[in-house]
mmCIF file of C-alpha atoms in Angstrom:
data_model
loop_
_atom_site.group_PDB
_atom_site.id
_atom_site.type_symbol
_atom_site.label_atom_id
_atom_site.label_comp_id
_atom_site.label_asym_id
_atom_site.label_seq_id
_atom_site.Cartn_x
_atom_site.Cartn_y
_atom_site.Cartn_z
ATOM 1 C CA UNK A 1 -15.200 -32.188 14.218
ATOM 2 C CA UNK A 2 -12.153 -33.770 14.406
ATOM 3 C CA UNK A 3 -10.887 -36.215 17.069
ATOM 4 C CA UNK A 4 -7.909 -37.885 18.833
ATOM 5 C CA UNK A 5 -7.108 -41.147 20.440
ATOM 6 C CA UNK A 6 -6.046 -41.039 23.885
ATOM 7 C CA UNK A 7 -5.620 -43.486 26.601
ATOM 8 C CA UNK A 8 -6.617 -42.044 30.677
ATOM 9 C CA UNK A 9 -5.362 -44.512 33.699
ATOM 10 C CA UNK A 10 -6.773 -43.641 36.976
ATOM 11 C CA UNK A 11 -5.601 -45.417 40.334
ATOM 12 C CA UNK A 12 -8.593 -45.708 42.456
ATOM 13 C CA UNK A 13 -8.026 -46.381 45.889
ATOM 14 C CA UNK A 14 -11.394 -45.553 47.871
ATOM 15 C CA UNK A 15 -14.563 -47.834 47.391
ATOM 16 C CA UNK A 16 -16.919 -44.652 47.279
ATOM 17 C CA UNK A 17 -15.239 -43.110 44.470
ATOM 18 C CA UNK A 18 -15.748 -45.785 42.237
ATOM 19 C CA UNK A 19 -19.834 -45.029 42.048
ATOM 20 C CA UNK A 20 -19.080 -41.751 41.016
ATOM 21 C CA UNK A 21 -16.313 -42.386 38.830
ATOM 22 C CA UNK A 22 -18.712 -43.999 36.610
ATOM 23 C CA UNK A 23 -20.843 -41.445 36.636
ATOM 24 C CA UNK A 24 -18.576 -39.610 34.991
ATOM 25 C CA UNK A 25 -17.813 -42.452 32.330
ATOM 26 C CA UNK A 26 -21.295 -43.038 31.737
ATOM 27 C CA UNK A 27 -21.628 -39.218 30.722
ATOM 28 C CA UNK A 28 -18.978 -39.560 28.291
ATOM 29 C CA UNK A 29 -19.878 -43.332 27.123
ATOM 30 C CA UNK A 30 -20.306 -42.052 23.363
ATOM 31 C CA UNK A 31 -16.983 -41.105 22.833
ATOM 32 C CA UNK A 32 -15.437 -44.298 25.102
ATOM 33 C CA UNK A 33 -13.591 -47.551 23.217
ATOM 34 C CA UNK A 34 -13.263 -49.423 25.684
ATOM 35 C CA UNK A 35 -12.086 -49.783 29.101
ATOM 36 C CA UNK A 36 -10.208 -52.071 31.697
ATOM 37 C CA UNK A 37 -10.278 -52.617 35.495
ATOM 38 C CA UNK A 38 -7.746 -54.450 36.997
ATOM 39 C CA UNK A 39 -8.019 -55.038 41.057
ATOM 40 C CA UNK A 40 -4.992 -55.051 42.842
ATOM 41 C CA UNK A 41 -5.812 -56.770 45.953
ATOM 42 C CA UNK A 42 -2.049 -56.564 47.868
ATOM 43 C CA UNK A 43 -2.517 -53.021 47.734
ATOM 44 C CA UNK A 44 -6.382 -52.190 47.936
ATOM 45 C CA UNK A 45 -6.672 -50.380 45.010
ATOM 46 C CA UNK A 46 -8.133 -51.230 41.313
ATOM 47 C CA UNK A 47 -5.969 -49.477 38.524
ATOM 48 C CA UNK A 48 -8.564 -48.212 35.713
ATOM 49 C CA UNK A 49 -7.486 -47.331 31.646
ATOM 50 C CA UNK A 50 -9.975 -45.816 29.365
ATOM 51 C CA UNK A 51 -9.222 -45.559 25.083
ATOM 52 C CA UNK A 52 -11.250 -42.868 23.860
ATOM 53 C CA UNK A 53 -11.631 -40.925 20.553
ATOM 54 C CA UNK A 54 -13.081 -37.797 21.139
ATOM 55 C CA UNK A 55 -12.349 -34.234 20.784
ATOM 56 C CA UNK A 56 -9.473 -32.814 22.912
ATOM 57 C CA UNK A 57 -12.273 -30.314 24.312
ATOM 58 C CA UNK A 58 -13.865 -33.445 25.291
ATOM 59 C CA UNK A 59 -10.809 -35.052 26.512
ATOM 60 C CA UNK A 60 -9.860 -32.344 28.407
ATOM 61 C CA UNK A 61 -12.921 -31.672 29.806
ATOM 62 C CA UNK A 62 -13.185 -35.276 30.939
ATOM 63 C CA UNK A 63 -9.459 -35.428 32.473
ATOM 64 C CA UNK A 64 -10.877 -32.340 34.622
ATOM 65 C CA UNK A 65 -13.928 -34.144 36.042
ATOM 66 C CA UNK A 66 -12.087 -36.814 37.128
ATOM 67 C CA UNK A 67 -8.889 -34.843 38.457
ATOM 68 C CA UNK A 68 -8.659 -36.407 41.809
ATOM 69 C CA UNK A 69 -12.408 -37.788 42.964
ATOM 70 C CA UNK A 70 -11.372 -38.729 46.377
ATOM 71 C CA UNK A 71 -9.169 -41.630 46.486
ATOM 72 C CA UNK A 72 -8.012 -41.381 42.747
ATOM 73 C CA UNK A 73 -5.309 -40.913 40.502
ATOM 74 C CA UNK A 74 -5.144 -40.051 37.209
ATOM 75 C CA UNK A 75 -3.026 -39.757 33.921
ATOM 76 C CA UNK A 76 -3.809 -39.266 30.371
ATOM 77 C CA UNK A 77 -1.436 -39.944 27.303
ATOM 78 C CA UNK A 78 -2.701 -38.690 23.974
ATOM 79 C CA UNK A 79 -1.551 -40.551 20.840
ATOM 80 C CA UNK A 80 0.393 -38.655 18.828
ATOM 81 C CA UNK A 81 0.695 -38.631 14.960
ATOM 82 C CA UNK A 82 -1.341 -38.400 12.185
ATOM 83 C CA UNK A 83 -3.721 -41.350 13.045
ATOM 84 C CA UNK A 84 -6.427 -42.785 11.348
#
């Protein structure tokens, strides 16, 4: 099946939606390069991006599980181009 890179940020400003935020990662953890938390203390929130290569079903249905847990914020950018 073929994939596609893409990189998801999430903004996660509530404490209790980080536990089940990765739940959802942890679901998906096959198809996950890597991933980066960043706390922002000024503001209270920790800013989250995730590079995965995985089929856009997958990608999509991923985006969709995480579409707003409470307190979050998200955006995915698929690359585009005839990758490796």
């Amino acid at each position: 099946m073929e994939t596609r890179v893409a990189v998801m940020s999430m903004i996660v400003e509530a404490g209790e939606s980080v536990e089940k935020l990765n739940g959802i990662l942890h679901q998906y953890g096959d198809y996950i390069i890597g991933r980066m938390g960043l706390p922002y203390r000024a503001r209270n929130i920790s800013i989250i991006s995730i590079a995965l290569d995985a089929p856009q079903d997958t990608i999509s249905t991923m985006a969709g599980e995480n579409r707003h847990p409470a307190g979050s914020q998200r955006e995915d950018r698929p690359l585009w181009g005839d990758g490796p």
